[in-house]
mmCIF file of C-alpha atoms in Angstrom:
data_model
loop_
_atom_site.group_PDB
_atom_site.id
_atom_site.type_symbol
_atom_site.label_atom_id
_atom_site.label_comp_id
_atom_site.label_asym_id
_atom_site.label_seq_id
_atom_site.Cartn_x
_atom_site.Cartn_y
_atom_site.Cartn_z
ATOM 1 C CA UNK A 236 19.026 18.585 18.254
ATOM 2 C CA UNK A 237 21.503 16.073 16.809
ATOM 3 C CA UNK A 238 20.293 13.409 18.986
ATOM 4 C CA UNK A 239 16.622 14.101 17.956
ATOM 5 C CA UNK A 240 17.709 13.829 14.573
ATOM 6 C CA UNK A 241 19.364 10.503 15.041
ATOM 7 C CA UNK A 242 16.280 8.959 16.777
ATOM 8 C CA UNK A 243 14.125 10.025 14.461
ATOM 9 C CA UNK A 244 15.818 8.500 11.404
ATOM 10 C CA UNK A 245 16.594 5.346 13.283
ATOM 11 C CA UNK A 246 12.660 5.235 13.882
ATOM 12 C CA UNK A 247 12.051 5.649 10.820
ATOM 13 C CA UNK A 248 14.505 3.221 9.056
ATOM 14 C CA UNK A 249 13.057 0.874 11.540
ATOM 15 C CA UNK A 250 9.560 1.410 10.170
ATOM 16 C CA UNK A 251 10.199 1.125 6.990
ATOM 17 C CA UNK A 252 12.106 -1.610 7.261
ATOM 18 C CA UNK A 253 8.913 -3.281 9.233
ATOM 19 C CA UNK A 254 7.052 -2.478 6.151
ATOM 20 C CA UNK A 255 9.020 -3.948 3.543
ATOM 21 C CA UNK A 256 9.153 -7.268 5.461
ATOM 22 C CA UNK A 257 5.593 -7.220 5.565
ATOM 23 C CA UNK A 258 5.281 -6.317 1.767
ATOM 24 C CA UNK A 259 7.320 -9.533 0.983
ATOM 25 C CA UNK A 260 5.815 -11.729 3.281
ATOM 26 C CA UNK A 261 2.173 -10.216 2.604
ATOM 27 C CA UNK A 262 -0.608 -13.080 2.202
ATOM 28 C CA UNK A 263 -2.485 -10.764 -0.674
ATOM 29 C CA UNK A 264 -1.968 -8.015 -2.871
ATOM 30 C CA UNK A 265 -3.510 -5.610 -0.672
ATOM 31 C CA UNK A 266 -1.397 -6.229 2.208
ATOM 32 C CA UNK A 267 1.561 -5.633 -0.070
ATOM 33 C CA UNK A 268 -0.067 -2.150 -1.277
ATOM 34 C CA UNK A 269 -0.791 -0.852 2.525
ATOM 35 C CA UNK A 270 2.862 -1.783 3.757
ATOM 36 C CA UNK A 271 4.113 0.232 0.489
ATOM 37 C CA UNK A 272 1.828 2.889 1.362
ATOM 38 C CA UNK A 273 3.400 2.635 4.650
ATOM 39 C CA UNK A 274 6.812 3.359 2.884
ATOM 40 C CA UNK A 275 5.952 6.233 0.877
ATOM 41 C CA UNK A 276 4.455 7.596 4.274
ATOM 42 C CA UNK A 277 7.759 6.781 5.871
ATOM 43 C CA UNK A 278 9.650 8.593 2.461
ATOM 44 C CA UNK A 279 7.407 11.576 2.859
ATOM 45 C CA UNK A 280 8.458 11.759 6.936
ATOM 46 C CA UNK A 281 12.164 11.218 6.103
ATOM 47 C CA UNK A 282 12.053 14.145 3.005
ATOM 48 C CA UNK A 283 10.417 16.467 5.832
ATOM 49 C CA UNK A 284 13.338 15.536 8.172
ATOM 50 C CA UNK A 285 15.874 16.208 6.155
ATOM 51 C CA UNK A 286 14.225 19.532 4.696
ATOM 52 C CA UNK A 287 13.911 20.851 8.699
ATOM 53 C CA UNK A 288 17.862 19.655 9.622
ATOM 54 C CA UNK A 289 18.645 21.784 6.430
ATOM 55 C CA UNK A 290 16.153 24.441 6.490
ATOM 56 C CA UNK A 291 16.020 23.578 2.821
ATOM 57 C CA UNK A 292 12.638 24.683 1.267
ATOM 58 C CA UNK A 293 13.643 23.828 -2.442
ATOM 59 C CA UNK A 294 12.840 20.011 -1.526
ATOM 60 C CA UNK A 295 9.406 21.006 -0.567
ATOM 61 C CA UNK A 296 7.601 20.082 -4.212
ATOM 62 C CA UNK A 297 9.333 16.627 -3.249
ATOM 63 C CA UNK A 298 6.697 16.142 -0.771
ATOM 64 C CA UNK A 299 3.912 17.145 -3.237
ATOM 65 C CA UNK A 300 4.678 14.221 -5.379
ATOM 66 C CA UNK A 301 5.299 11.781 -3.205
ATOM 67 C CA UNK A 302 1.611 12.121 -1.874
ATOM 68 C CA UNK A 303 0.648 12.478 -5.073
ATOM 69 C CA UNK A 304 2.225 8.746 -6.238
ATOM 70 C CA UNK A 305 1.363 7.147 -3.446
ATOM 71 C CA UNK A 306 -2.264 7.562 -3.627
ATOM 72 C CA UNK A 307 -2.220 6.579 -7.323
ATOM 73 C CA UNK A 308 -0.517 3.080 -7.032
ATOM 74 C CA UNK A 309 -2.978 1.982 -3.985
ATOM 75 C CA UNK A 310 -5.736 3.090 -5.904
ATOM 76 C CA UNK A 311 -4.715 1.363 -9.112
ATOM 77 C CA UNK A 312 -3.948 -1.957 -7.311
ATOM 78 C CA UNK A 313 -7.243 -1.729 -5.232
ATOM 79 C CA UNK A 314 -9.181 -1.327 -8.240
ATOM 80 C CA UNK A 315 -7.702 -4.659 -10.370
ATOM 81 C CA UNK A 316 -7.472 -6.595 -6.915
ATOM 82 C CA UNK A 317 -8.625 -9.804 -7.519
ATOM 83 C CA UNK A 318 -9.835 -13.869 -5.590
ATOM 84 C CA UNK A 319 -6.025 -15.023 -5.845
ATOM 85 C CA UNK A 320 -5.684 -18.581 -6.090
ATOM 86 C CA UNK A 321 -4.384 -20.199 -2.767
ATOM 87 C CA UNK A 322 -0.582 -20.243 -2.727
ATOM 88 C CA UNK A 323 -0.463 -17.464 -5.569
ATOM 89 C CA UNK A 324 0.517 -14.407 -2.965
ATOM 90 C CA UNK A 325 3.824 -16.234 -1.624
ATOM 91 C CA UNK A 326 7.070 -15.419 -3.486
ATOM 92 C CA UNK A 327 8.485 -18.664 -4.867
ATOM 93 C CA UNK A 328 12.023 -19.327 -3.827
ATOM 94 C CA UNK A 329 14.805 -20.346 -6.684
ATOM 95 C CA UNK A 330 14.455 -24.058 -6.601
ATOM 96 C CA UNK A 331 10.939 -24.216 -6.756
ATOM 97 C CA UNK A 332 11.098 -21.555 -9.751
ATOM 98 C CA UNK A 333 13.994 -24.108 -10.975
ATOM 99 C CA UNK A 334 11.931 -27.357 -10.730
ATOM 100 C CA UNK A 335 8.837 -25.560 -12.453
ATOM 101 C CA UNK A 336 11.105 -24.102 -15.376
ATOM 102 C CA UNK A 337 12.492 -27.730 -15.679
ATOM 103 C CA UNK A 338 8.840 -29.314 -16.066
ATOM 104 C CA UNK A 339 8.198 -26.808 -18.642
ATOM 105 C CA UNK A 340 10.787 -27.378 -20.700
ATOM 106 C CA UNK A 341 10.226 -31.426 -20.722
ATOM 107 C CA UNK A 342 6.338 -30.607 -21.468
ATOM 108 C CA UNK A 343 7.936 -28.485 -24.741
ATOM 109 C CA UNK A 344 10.042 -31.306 -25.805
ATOM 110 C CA UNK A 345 7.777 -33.762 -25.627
ATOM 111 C CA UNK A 346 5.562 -32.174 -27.589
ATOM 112 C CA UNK A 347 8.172 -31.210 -29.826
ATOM 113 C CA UNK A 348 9.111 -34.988 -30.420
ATOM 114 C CA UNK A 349 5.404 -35.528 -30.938
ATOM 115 C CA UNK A 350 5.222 -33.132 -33.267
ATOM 116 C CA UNK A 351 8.559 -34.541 -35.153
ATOM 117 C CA UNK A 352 7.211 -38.210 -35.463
ATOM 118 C CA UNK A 353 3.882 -36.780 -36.861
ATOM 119 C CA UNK A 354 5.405 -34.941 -39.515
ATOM 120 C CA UNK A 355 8.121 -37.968 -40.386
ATOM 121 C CA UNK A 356 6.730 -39.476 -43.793
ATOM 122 C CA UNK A 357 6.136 -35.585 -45.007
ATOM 123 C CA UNK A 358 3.024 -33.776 -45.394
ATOM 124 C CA UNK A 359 -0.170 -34.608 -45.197
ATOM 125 C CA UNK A 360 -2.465 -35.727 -47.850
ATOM 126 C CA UNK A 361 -3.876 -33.129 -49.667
ATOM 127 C CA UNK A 362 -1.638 -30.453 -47.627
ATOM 128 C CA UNK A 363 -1.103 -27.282 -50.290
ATOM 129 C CA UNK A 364 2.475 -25.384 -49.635
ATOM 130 C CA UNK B 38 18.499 38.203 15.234
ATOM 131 C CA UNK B 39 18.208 35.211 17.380
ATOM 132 C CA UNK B 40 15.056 36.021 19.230
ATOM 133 C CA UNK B 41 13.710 33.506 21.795
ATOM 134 C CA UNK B 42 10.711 32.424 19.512
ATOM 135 C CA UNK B 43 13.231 30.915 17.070
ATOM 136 C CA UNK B 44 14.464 28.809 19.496
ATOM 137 C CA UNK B 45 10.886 28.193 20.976
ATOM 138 C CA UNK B 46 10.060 26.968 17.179
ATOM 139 C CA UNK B 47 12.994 25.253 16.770
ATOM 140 C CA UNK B 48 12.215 23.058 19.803
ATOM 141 C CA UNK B 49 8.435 22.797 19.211
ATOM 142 C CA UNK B 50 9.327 21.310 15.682
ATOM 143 C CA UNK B 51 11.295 18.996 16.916
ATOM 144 C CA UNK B 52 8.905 17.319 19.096
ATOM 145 C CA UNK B 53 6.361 17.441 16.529
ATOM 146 C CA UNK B 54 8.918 15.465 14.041
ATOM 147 C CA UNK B 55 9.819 13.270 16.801
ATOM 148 C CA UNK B 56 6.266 12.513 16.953
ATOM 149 C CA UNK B 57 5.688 11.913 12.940
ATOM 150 C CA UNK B 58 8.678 9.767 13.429
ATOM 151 C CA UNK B 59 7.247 7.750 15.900
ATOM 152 C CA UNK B 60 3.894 7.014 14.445
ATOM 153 C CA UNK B 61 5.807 6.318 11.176
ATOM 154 C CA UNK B 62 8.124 3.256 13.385
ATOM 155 C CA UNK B 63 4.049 2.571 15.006
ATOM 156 C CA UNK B 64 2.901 1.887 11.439
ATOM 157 C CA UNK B 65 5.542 -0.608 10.278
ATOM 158 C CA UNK B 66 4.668 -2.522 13.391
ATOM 159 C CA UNK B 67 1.472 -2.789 12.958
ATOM 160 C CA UNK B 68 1.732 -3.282 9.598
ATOM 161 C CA UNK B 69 4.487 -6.255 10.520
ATOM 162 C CA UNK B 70 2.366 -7.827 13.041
ATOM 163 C CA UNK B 71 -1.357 -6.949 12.709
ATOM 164 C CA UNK B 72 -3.126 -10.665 11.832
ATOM 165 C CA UNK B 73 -5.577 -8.799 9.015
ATOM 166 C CA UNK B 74 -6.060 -6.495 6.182
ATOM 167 C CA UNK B 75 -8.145 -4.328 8.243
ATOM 168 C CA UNK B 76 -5.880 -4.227 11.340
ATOM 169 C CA UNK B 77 -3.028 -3.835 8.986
ATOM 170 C CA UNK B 78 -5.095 -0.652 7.414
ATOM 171 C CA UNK B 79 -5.471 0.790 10.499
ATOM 172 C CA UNK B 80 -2.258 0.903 11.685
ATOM 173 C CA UNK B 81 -0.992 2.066 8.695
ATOM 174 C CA UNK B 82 -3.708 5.154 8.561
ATOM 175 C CA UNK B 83 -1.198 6.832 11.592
ATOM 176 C CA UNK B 84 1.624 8.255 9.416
ATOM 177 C CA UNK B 85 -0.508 8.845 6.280
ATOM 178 C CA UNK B 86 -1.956 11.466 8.267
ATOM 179 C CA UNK B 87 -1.508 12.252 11.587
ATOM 180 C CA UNK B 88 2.247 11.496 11.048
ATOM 181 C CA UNK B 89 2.513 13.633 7.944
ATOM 182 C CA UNK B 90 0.674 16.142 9.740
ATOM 183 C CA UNK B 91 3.024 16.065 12.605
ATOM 184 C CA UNK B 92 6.040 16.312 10.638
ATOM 185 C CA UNK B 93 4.554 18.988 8.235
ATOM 186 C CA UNK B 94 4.211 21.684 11.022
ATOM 187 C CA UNK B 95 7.647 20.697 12.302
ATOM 188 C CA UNK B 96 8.939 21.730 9.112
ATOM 189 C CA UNK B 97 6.584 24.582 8.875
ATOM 190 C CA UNK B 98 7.851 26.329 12.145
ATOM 191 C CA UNK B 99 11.137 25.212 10.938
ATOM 192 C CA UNK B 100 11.143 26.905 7.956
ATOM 193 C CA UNK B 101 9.049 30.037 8.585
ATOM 194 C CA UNK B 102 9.302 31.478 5.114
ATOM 195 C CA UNK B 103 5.247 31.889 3.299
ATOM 196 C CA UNK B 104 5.822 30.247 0.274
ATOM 197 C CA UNK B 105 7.290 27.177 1.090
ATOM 198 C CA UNK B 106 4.544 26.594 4.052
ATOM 199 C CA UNK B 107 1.607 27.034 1.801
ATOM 200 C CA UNK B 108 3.168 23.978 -0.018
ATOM 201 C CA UNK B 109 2.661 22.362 2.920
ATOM 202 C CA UNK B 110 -0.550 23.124 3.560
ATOM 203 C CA UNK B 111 -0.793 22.252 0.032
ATOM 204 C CA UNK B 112 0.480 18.346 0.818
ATOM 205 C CA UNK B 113 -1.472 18.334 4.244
ATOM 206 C CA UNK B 114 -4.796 19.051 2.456
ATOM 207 C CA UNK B 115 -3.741 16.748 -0.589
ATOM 208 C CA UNK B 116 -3.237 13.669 1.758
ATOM 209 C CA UNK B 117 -6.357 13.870 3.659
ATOM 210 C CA UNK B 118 -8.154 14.195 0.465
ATOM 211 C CA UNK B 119 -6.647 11.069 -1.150
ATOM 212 C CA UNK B 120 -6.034 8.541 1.649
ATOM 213 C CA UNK B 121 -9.616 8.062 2.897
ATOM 214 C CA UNK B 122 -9.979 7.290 -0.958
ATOM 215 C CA UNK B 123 -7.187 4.681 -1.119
ATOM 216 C CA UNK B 124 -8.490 3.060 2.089
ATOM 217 C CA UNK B 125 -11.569 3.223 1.121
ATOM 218 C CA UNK B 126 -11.104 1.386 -1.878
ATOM 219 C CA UNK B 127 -8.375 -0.849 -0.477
ATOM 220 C CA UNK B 128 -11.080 -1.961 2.117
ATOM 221 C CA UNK B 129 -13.388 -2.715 -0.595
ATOM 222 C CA UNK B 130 -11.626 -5.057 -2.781
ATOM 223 C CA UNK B 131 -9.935 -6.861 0.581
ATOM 224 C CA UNK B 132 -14.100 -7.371 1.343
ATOM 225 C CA UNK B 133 -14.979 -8.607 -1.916
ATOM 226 C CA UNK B 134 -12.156 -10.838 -3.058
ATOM 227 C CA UNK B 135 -12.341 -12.477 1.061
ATOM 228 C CA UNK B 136 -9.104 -10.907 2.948
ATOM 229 C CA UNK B 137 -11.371 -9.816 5.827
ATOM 230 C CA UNK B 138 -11.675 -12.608 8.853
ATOM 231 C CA UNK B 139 -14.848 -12.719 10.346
ATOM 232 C CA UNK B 140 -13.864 -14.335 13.383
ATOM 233 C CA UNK B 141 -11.424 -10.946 14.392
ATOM 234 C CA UNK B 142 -14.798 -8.577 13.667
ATOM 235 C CA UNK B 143 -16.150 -7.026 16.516
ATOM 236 C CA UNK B 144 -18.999 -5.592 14.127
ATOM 237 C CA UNK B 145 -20.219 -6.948 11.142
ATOM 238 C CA UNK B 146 -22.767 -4.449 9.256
ATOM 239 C CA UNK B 147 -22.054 -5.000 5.999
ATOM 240 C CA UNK B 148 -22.204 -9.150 5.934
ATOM 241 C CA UNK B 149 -26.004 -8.969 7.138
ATOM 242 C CA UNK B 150 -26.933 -6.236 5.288
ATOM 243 C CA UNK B 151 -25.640 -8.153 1.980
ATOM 244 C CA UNK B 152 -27.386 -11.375 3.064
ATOM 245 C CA UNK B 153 -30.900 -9.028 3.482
ATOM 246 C CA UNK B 154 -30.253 -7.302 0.274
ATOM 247 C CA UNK B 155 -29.820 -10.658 -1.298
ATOM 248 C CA UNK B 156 -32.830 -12.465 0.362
ATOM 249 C CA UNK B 157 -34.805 -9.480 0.679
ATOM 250 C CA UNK B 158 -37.236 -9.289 3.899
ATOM 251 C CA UNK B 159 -40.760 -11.575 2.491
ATOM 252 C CA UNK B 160 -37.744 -14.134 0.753
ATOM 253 C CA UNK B 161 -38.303 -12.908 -2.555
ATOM 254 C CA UNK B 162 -35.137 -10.578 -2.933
ATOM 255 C CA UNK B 163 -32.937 -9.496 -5.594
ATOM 256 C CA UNK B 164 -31.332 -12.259 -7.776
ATOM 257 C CA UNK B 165 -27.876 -12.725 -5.921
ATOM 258 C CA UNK B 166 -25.378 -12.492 -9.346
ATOM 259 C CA UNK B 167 -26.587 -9.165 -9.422
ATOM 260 C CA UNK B 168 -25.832 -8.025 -5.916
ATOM 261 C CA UNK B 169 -22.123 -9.799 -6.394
ATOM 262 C CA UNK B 170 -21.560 -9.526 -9.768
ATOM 263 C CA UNK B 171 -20.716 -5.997 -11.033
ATOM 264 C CA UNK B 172 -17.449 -5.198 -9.530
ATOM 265 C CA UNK B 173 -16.896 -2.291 -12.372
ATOM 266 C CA UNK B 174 -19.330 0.675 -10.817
ATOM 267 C CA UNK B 175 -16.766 2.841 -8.531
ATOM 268 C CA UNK B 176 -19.269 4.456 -6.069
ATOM 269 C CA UNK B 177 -21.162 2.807 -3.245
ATOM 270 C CA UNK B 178 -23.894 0.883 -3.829
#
């Protein structure tokens, strides 16, 4: 029984793990929500596992809501799903994030020192405070 | 105490979790390697429930108290209420906002029967904003 036991969980861990890799890597939104799907299928199977190793009955209502949230997060994504621009769906690594946080914060300062020269010989004409 | 059917049970469950188990490692395969939404869906319709259904009798004969195995019926009945819904709807938006790839379709129903909608069959047709358009309505068109 042990052994059973052991293979299943290593199945399992290996599944899920398959799943998450594709839920990072996913091209869309949607292929993101199936592989988490896949993981709260996984959750549910690994809850059951441990419930029948433990003859533990008390973790049954577990179960109940894991189907339950499952179902309502791929529904919710499926419904706002939307075209994504090309290149949107990939997860940015930390230098790109870097260089784009960079290019922001020159855009803000030059418009800042716009901003600053405009306002140099005081207000407007005609400007009520 | 220990009759023969509890072992019988115990040993029957087992296989059936081993089974849940291993459609659970099938999905995250297919899920990993599948080239397209739809293939992906597919695979990943084996634990949601024939997996879950696996593993929920191998609890069942596991636990063999009443209560706790009408919960389980309970979750059985639950999940193949909702996940044709999910998938369903999943499938949907992957057609509408262009995840499915023509090229890997065997069968393609729903492409021509848009296109006839849209053109209708002596040209005239309905105008083709409205047969794209409204993506708020959730039933079937």
């Amino acid at each position: 029984m042990i052994v059973v036991v052991v293979v299943c969980t290593v199945l399992l861990a290996l599944g899920a793990a398959f799943a998450i890799v594709r839920a990072e890597k996913g091209p869309s939104m949607l292929d993101r929500t199936i592989a988490l799907d896949v993981v709260v299928a996984t959750m549910i199977v690994g809850v059951a596992l441990y419930a029948a190793v433990n003859r533990r009955a008390d973790v049954v209502p577990i179960l109940v809501v894991l189907s339950l949230v499952g179902f309502v997060g791929s529904v919710t994504i499926a419904r706002f799903a939307s075209v994504e621009p090309e290149g949107e769906g990939r997860v940015r690594t930390r230098e790109e994030i870097a260089a784009e946080e960079a290019a922001r914060a020159e855009e803000t300062r030059a418009e800042e020192r716009h901003e600053h020269e405009e306002h140099h010989g005081g207000g407007a004409e005609g400007e009520v405070r | 105490m220990n009759h023969w059917w509890d072992t019988l049970a115990d040993v029957v469950s087992m296989v059936c979790l081993l089974g849940g188990a291993l459609l659970a490692f099938a999905a995250g395969v297919g899920a990993l390697r599948f080239p397209d939404l739809l293939a992906r869906m597919h695979a990943a319709t084996k634990p949601q429930v024939l997996g879950l259904v696996l593993c929920l009798i191998g609890l069942a004969l596991r636990l063999r108290s009443g209560g706790a195995v009408w919960a389980l019926v309970l979750v059985a009945v639950f999940q193949m209420l909702t996940a044709p819904v999910a998938a369903h709807m999943v499938g949907r938006a992957g057609y509408r906002t262009g995840k499915v790839r023509g090229d890997l379709l065997v069968v393609d129903e729903l492409t021509a029967d848009l296109e006839r909608a849209r053109t209708g069959p002596d040209g005239a047709g309905l105008d083709p904003e409205s047969a794209v358009d409204d993506e708020d309505d959730i039933g079937p068109r």
